[in-house]
Structure formats: C-alpha cells, structure tokens
Coordinates of C-alpha atoms in Angstrom, one line a residue:
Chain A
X1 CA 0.0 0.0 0.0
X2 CA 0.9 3.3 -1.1
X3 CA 1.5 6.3 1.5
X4 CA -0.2 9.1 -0.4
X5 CA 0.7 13.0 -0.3
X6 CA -0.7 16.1 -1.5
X7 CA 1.5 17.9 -3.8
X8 CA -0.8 20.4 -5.5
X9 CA -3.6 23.0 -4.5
X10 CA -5.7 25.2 -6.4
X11 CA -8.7 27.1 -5.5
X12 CA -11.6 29.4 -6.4
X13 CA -13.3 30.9 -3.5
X14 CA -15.6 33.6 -2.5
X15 CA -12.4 34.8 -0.7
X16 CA -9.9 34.2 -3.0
X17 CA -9.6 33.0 -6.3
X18 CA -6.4 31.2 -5.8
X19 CA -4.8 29.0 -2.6
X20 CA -2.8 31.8 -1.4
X21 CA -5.6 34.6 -0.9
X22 CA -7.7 32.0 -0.2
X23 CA -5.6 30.5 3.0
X24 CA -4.8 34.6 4.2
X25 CA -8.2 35.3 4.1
X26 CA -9.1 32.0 6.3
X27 CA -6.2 33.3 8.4
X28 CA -7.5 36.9 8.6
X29 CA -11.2 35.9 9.4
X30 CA -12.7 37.3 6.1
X31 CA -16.2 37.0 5.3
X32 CA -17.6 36.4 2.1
X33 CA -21.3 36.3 2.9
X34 CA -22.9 39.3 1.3
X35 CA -25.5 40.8 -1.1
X36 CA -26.1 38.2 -4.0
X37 CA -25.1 40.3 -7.1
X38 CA -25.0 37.7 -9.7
X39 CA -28.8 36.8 -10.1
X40 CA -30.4 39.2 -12.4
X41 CA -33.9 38.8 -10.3
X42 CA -32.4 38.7 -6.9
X43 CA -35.1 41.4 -5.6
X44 CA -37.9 38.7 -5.7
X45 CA -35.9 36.5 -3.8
X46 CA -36.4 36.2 0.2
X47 CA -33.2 35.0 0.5
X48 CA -30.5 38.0 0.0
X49 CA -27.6 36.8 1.0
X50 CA -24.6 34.1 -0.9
X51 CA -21.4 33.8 -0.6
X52 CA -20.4 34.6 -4.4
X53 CA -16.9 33.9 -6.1
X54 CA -17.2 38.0 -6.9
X55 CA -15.5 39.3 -9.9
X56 CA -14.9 35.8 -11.6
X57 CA -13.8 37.1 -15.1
X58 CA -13.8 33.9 -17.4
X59 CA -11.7 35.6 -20.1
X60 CA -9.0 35.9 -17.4
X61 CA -9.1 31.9 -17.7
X62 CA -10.3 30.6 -20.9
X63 CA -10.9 31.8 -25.0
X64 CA -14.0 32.9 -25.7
X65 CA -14.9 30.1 -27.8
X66 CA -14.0 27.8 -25.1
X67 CA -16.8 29.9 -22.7
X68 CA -19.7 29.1 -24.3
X69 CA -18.9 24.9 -24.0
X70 CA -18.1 25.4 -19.7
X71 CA -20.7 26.5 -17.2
X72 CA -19.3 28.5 -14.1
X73 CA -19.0 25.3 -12.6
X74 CA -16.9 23.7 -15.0
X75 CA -15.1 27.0 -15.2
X76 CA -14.3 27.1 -11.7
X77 CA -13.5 23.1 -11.7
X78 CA -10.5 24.0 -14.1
X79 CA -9.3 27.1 -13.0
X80 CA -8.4 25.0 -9.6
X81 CA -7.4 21.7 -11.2
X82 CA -4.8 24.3 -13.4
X83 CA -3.5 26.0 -10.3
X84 CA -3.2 22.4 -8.4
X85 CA -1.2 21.0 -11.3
X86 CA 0.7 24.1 -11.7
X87 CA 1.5 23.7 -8.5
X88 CA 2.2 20.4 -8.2
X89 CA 4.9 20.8 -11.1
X90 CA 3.5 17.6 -12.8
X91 CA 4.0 17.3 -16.6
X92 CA 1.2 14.8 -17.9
X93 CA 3.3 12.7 -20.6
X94 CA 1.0 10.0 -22.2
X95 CA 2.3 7.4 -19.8
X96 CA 0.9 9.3 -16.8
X97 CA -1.8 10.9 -18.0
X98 CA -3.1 7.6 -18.6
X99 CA -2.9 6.4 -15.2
X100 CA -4.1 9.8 -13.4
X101 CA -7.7 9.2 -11.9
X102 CA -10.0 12.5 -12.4
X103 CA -12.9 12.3 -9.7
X104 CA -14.7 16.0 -8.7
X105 CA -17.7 16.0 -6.9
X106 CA -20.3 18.2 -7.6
X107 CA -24.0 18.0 -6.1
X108 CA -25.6 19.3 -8.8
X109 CA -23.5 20.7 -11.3
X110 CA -24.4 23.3 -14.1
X111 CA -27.0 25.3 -12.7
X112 CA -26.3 28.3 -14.5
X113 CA -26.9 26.6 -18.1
X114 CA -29.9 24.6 -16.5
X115 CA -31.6 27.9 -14.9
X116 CA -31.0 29.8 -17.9
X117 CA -32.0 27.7 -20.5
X118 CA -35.4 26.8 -18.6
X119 CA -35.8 30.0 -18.3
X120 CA -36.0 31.1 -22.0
X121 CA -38.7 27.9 -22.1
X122 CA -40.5 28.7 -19.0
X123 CA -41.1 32.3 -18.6
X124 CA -39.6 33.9 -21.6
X125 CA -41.5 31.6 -23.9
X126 CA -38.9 31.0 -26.0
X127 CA -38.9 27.6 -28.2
X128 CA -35.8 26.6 -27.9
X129 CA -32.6 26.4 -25.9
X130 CA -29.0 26.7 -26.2
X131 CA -27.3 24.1 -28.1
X132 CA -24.8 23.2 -25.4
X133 CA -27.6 23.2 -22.9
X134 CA -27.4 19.2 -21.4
X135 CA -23.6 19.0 -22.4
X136 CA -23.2 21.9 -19.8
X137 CA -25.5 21.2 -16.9
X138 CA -24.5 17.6 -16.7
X139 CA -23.1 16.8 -13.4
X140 CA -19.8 15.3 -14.7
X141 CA -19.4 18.3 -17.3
X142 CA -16.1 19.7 -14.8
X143 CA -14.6 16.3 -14.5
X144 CA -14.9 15.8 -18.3
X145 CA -13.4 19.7 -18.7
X146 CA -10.5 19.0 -16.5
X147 CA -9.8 16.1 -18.4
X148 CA -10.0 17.7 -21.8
X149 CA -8.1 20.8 -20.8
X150 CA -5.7 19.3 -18.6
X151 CA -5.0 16.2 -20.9
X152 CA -5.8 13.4 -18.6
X153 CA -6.6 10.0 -19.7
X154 CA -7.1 7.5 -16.9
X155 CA -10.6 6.8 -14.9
X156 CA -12.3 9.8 -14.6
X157 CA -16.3 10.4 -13.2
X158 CA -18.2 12.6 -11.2
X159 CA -19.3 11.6 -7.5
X160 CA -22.6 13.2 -6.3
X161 CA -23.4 13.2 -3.0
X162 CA -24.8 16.9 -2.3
X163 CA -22.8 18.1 0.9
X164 CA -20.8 15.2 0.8
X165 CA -19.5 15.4 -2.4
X166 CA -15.8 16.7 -2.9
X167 CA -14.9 14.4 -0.1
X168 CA -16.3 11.0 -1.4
X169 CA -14.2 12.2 -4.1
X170 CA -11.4 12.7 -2.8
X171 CA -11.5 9.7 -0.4
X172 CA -11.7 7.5 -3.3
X173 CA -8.7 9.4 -5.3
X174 CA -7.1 8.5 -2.2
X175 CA -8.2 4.7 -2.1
X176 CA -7.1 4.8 -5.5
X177 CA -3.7 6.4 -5.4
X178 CA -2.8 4.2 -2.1
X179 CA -3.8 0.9 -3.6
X180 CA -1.7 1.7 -6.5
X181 CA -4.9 1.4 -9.0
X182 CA -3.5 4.7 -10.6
X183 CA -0.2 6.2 -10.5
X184 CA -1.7 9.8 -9.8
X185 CA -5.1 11.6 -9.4
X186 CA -6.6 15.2 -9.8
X187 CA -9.4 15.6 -7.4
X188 CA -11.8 17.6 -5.6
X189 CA -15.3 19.4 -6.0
X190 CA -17.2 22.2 -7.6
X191 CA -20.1 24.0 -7.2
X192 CA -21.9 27.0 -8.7
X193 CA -25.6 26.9 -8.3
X194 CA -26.6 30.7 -6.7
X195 CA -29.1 31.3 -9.1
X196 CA -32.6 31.8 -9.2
X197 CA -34.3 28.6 -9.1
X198 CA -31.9 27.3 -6.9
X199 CA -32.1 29.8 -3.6
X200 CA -36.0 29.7 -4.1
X201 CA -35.3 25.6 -3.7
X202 CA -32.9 26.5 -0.5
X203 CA -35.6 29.3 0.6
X204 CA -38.5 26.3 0.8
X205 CA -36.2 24.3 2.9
X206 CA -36.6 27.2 5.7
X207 CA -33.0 26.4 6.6
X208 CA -31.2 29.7 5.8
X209 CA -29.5 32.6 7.6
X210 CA -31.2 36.1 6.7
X211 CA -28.1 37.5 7.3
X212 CA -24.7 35.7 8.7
X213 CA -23.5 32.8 9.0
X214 CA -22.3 31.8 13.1
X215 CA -21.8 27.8 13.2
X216 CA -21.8 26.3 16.5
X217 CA -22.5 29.8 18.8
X218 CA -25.6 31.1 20.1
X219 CA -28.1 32.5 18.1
X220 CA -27.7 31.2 14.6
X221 CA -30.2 31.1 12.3
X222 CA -28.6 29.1 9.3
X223 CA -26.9 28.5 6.6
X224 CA -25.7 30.1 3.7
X225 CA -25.0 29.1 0.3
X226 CA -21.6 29.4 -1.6
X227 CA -20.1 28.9 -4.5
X228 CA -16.3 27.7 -5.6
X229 CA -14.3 24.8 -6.6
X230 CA -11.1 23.0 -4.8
X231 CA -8.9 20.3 -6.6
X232 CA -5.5 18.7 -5.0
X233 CA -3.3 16.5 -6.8
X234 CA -2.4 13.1 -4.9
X235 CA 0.6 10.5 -5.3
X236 CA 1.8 7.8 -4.2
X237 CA 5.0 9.5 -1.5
X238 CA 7.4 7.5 -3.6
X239 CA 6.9 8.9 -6.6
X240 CA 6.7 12.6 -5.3
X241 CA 9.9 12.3 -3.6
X242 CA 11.0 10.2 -6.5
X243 CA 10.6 13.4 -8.7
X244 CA 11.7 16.1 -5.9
X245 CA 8.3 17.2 -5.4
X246 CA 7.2 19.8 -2.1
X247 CA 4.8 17.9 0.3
X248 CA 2.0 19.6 1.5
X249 CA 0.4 16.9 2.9
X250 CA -0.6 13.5 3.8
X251 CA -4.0 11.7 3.6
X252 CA -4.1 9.1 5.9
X253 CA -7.7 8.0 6.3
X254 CA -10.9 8.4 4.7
X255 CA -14.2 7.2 6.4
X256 CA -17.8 6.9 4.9
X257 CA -21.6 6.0 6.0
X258 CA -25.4 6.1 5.2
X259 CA -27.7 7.3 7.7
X260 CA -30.7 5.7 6.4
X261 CA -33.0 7.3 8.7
X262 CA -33.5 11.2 7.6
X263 CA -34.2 12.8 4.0
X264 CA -32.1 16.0 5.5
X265 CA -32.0 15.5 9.6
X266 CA -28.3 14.9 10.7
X267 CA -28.0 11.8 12.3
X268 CA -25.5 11.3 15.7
X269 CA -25.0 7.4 14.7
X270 CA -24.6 8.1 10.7
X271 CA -21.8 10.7 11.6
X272 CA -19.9 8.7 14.3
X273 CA -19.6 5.8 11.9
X274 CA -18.1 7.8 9.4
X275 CA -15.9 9.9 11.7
X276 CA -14.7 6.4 13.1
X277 CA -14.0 5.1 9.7
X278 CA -11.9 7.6 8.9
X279 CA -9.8 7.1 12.4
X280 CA -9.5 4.0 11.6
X281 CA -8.2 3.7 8.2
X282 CA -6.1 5.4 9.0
X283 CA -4.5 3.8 11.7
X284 CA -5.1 6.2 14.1
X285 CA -6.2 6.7 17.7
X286 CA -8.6 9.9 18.5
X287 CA -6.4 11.0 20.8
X288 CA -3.8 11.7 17.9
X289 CA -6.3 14.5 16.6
X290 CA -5.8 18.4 17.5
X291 CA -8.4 19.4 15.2
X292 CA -11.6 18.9 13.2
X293 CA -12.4 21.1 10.5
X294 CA -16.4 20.6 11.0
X295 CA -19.2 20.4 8.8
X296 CA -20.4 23.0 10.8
X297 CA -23.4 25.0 8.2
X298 CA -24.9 27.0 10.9
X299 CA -27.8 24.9 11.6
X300 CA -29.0 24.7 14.9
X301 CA -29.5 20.8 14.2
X302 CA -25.9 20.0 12.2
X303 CA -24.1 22.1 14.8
X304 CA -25.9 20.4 17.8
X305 CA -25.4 16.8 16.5
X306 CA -22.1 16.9 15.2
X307 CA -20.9 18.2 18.6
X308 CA -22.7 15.1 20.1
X309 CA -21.1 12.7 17.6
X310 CA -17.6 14.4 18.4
X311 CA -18.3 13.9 21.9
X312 CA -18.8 10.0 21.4
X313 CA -15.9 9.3 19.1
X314 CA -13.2 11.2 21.2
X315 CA -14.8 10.7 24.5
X316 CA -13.0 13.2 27.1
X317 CA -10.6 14.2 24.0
X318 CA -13.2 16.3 22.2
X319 CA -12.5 19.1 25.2
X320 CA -9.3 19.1 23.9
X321 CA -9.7 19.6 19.9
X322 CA -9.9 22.7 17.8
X323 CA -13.2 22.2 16.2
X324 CA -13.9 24.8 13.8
X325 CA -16.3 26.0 10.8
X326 CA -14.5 27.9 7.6
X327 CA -18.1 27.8 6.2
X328 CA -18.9 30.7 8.7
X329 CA -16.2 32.4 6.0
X330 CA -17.3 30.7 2.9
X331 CA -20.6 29.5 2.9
X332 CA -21.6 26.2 2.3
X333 CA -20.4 25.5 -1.4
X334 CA -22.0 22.3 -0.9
X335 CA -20.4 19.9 -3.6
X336 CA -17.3 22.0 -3.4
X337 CA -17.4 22.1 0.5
X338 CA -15.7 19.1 1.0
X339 CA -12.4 20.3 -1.1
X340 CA -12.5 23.9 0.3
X341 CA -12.2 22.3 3.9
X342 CA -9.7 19.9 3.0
X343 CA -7.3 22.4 1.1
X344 CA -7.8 24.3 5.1
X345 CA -7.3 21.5 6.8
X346 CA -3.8 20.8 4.9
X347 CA -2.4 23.9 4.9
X348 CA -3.7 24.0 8.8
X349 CA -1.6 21.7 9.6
X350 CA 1.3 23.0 7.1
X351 CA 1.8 26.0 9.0
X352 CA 0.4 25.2 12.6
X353 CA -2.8 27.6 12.7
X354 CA -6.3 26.7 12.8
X355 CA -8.8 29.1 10.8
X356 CA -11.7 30.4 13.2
X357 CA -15.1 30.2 12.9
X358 CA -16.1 33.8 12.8
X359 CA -19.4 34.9 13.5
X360 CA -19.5 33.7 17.3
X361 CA -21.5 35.2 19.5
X362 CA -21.0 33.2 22.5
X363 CA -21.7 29.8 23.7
X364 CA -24.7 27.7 22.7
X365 CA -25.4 24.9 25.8
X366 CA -25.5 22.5 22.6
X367 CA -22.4 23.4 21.5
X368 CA -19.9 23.0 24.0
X369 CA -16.8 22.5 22.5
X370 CA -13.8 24.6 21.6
X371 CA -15.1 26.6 18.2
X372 CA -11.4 28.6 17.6
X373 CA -14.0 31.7 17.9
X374 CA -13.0 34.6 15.6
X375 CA -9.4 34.5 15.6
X376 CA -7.1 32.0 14.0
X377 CA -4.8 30.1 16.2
X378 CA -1.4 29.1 16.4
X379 CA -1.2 25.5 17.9
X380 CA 0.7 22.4 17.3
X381 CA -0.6 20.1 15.0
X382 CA 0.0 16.6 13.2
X383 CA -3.0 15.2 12.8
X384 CA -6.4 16.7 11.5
X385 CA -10.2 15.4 10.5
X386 CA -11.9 17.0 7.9
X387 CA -15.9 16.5 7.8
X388 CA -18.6 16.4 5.3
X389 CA -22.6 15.4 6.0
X390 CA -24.8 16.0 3.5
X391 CA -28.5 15.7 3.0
X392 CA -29.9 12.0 1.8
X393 CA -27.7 11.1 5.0
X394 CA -24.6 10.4 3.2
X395 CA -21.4 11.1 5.2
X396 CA -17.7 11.6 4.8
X397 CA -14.6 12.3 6.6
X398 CA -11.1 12.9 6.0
X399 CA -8.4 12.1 8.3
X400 CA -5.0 14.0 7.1
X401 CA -1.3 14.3 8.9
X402 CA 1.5 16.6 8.6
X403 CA 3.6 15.4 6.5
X404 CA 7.1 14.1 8.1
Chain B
X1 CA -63.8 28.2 15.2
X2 CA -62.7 30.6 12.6
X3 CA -62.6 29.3 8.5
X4 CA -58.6 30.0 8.7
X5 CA -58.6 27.6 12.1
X6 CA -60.3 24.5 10.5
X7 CA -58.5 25.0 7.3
X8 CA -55.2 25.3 9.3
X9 CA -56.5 22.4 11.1
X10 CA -57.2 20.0 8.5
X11 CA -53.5 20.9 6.4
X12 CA -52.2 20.0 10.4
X13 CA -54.4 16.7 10.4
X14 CA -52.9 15.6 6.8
X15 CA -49.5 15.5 8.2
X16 CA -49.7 14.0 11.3
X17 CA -48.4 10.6 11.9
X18 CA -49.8 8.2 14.3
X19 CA -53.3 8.1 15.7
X20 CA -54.3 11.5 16.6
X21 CA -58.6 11.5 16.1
X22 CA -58.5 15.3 17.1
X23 CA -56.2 17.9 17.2
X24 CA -56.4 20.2 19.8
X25 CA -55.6 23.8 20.2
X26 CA -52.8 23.3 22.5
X27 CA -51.5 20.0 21.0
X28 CA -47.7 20.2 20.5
X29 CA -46.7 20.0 16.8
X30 CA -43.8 17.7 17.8
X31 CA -46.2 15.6 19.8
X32 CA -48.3 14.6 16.3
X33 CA -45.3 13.9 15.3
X34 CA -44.4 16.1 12.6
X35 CA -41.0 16.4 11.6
X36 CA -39.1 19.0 10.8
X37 CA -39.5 18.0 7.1
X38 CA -42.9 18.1 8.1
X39 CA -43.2 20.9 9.4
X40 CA -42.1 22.6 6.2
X41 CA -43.9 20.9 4.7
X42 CA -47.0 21.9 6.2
X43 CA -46.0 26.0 6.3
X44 CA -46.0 25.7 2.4
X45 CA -49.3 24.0 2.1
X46 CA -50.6 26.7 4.4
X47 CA -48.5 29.7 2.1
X48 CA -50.5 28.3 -1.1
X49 CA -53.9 27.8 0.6
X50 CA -53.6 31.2 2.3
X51 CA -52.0 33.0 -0.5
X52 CA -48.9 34.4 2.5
X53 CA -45.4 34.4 3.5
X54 CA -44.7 33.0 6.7
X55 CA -41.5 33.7 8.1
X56 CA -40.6 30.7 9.2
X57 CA -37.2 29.2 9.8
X58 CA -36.5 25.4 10.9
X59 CA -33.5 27.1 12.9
X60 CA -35.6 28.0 15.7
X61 CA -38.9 26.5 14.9
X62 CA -39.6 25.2 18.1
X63 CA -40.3 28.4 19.8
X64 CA -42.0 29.8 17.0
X65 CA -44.6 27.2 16.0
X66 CA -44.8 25.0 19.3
X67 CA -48.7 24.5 19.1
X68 CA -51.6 23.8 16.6
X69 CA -53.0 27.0 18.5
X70 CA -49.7 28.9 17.5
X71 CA -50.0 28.3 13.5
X72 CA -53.6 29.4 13.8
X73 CA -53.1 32.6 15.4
X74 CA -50.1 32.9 13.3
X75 CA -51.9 32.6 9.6
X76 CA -54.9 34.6 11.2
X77 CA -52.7 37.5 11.6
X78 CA -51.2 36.9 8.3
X79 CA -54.6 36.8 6.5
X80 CA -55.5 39.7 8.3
X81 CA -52.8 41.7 7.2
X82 CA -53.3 40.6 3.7
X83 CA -56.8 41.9 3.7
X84 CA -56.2 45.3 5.7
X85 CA -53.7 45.9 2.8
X86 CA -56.0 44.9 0.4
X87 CA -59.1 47.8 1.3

C-alpha cells in the first residue's frame, strides 16, 4: 500500500480565487457572505444573501470560444485543477496521464446553463434552448473539462453526494492512489448553483440565515449558500519524492456511511460511523487528533449533533480539539465544501494555525466544544479530520497528517 | 372556530403521523409527530392555501410554532394583514 501526499492545491473561493488569498483570508477571518449580485432577479428573492466567487472574469481563464462549452462550474472546476497541477509541477506525458484518476464531486453541477436555459422555455417563452444546454448542466461536465483541458486519460467520473461530495471524491482518489490502481489523481469538487431557481429551492427548505452565517455559537439562524471549486493532486510518497516534489500533505484515512434514517436531519449514529471510519483507516487513535475542521453549516440541528457525535468518538478528547467551521467564512459551497475544507485542513496543519469560525457570538449549551471563535490560532498540530454530512444522509470524513 | 382555524387544522391533520382523532388547540406540533420535514412541509401547504409568506425558519422553529393554537393565530394575523392591505 501506497503512503499518499498532497502535492498540488488550487482554489476558487468567494475569498480568494487562488490557494494563497484563499488561506490569508481564512487566516485573517474574512467574510464572504454578502448581497447576491449575480442573479439578475435577486429582488424577488427572500433570500438576499450568498457567498459569491465576486469578480470571476472567465476571459482571465479561458478563450472565448471555449466559454460558451463550460458553465461557471466547470469554469471554476478547471481554473483550480490548473493552479493544483501548476503547482504540483506535474508534466502529464501519455504514460501518466493515462494512469491519473480525475474524480470532482459536484452535487448538482451546471445550474447556471440549466436555470438559464429553462428560463428562456419557461417564462420567456422562448422555443428553444442553447445548443450546449445538457452537455453543460450535466453533473460530470467539470470532471470531463479538467480532463480535456488538462490532458488526462485515466478513470475519470463525477461523485454526487450533495454536501458530501468533494470528499467521497477525494476519499476515493485516495483509495485509489494508495492501492496503486492509478499512479496519480486530480481531485476535488465544484459548485456553482446561486441562481434563481436554486435559492427559491434553498428558501422552501426554511433552513437559511437572513443575514450571517455563526456555526456552532448562540443564536444562529442558518446556513448560507456558496459557491467555488477545490482540486488537489495526490501521489503515491514515492513517486513525489522520486521526482523532488514539495509535500503539503498526507491523507491518511478516509471514512464513509449512510444514515438511512432522515431525508435531510443529521443523524448522531450516521456521523460517528463515518468519523470512526476515517480514524480507523487510518491507523489512528482519537487522541492523535488536534483538530476537526467541522461540517459546521450554521444549523441549529448540524451544529448540535455533530458536537454530540464528536463527543462519542473522542470521549473526554473532544474538550481538547480545535473544532472549527470555515463555512462561517465561505458559505456552504456544498459539492465544493468538502475540497474547500480539506485544502484548510492541509495547509492548517502545514503551518500550525487553525482558521476560526467567525461569527461567534457566545456559547450555545449544545455546543460546547472549543469553536477557535474569531481569531485563527497558532497551535501544534499533526494530525487533523476534515468533515462532510450531506443531505440524503450520506457522510464523509477525512483524516490528514502533517507530513514528516 | 374561525374558516382560517379548521382549514389550518385540516393541512395540520394531513401530516400528522400516528393516531391522533382530534387535534387540539394546545397540541404540540412535535407531539403529532411532525417532523421537521414536516413541518415545512405543512408552512408551504398553508403559504399556497392562504396565499402568505410566513417567516418561518427550521433554525428555531420550536419556539415559534410550538402549538396547533400557534399556527392558527399565526396565519390569522397573516390573513388579516393581507386583507387590511388589500381595502
């Protein structure tokens, strides 16, 4: 079995559209909740606020030509998988490229093209749609655009799994990578679906924030949607040292379960399973963990009971962890979430500081573990979890080291 | 009893789960055993009946729809506003 390492990032973000701005803002506490700006009808919506990937320029990225084939989504998929290989400093000769896995989650991929095209047939009575309409929306349109314009060859699909799904895909990359299945693999998530229909979906679950975001503290009143796209690049730690390469990282563990008892309740027993799972592959004990970046939306019922699970996997240890939520920063980018949190949760560990959750109020009696409120920390840290529930009850969990 | 109440009512009575031959006033939501799917459920069959916007958010719902008694008064005040605005 392969030991597998990170050795590229890339990220677009509502606060920052690459892995460096993105990690300072973390650091800094920056918000990216606001007005949404990019929906043309946004005053008929209840819902005002997103967190939006704000001055996204696709001709800063790609030819014109090439625009009208990739939704935002798929845009934002590539963008990060470019920066990750970039960084990464991989050249994909034909002998890799066909063994280099591409798996990005995305929960419901091109929502722009679907919204838009519907639309035109829907309200502005229009007879027909674009031409690239279902080539767009489909849900494995990024993985097939990081493949096309990154040149890779080897397995490649999407994973859906709503809130869950950047880090199913990365947790199989990883299976992948470590078995030796492929030599390589370019994973993460993406997500762009503020747009009309959408928030009026997210508006009829009554589950949203009218304002900010506050996982975990007193007085929160939701979630918020975001929007963005992760993707690190895996190998095996031979061939990365092999080749010179800068560790970032090591994924060590990766943990997964069904709830089967909700349509979108968390579930205490669904989480634990998966958060156990993950502790286990990886050959760990709970009490190597110093923190847990959460799935933490805002929720009063996620934060309540995934502080309950946390409580029953590390026993007295949970007192002890840094537990916190960069979605109080982000928003939830759903099928993107996953990747966002784990490219935190690496570079966490990487430098020694946790990102806060900002937004904290105070304490909630549900809540009653250490949040990192407000300020990033410096600490000491080798080992991290990285969580991801999602509605339909299917969860997710990371476990990653320092690498040494 | 109001029209709004027994109209309230019966969108209550078609979500309930379990046997529950009347609903009371002061029945707890939770105790008929609606769910928080339920439950939102239930506030957009009474939106589309009532023709309203309820402010409701699953975040706290349990202090702000606690009883049967509570919805009614709630859409009452709702409907009531609709129509002041409306002369």
């Amino acid at each position: 079995m392969n030991r597998v390492v990170v050795t590229g990032l890339g990220v677009v973000s509502p606060i920052g559209q690459a892995v460096v701005p993105y990690w300072t803002s973390l650091k800094r506490g920056v918000c990216g909740i606001g007005a949404i700006t990019q929906v043309p009808t946004a005053e008929e919506l209840i819902q005002k606020v997103a967190a939006e990937v704000k001055g996204f320029n696709p001709l800063d990225h790609f030819e014109e030509r090439q625009i009208s084939t990739l939704d935002r989504v798929a845009q934002f998929a590539v963008v990060a998988a470019r920066e990750a290989i970039a960084q990464a400093g991989i050249d994909f000769d034909m002998s890799l490229s066909v063994r280099t896995a591409t798996i990005i989650g995305s929960g419901v991929g091109g929502q722009t093209t679907h919204d838009d095209s519907f639309r035109r047939v829907y309200r502005d009575n229009k007879t027909r749609v674009f031409p690239l309409t279902i080539p767009k929306l489909m849900v494995n349109a990024p993985a097939s655009q990081i493949c096309m314009l990154c040149g890779l060859r080897g397995p490649a699909f999407a994973i859906a799994s709503a809130c869950s799904s950047a880090t199913h895909a990365i947790g199989l990359a990883f299976h992948m990578v470590r078995s030796g299945a492929v030599d390589c693999a370019v994973t993460g998530g993406a997500e762009a679906c503020i747009t009309f229909g959408t928030l009026r979906g997210w508006e009829a679950m009554r589950v949203m924030t009218p304002d900010v975001c506050r996982p975990f503290s007193k007085d929160r009143k939701g979630m918020v949607l975001g929007e963005g796209a992760a993707i690190v690049v895996l190998e095996p730690l031979q061939r990365a040292q092999a080749r010179g390469a800068d560790i970032l990282g090591e994924i060590v563990g990766f943990g997964m379960s069904a709830d089967a008892a909700d349509l979108t309740a968390p579930d205490r027993g669904g989480m634990v399973r998966a958060l156990q799972g993950a502790i286990a592959d990886a050959h760990l004990s709970p009490q190597d963990f110093q923190y847990v970046n959460a799935h933490g939306t805002g929720t009063a019922a996620n934060d309540a009971t995934e502080t309950k699970a946390l409580h029953e996997v590390f026993g007295p240890h949970a007192g002890k962890l840094a537990v916190s939520s960069t979605k109080s920063m982000v928003g939830h980018a759903l099928g993107a979430a996953g990747a966002l949190e784990l490219v935190a949760t690496v570079l966490a560990l990487r430098e020694g500081i946790v990102p806060p959750t900002i937004g904290y109020l105070g304490r909630d009696p549900a809540c009653d573990l250490d949040y990192v409120p407000n300020e990033a920390r410096a600490m000491r840290l080798e080992a991290a979890l990285s969580n991801s529930f999602a509605f339909g009850g299917l969860n997710a969990v990371l476990a990653v080291k320092k690498f040494s | 009893m109001t029209d709004v109440a027994s109209e309230v009512i019966a969108i209550i009575a078609s979500k309930v789960r379990g046997d529950h031959p009347k609903i009371e006033l002061n029945d707890r939501l939770e105790d008929l055993g609606l769910e928080s799917l339920d439950a939102v459920e239930m506030i957009f069959a009474l939106e589309e009946k009532f023709d309203v916007q309820i402010p409701f958010n699953a975040n706290n719902a349990r202090t702000e729809f606690d009883t049967v008694g509570e919805v009614i008064s709630a859409v009452e005040r709702l409907v009531d506003d609709k129509e002041s605005r409306a002369r």
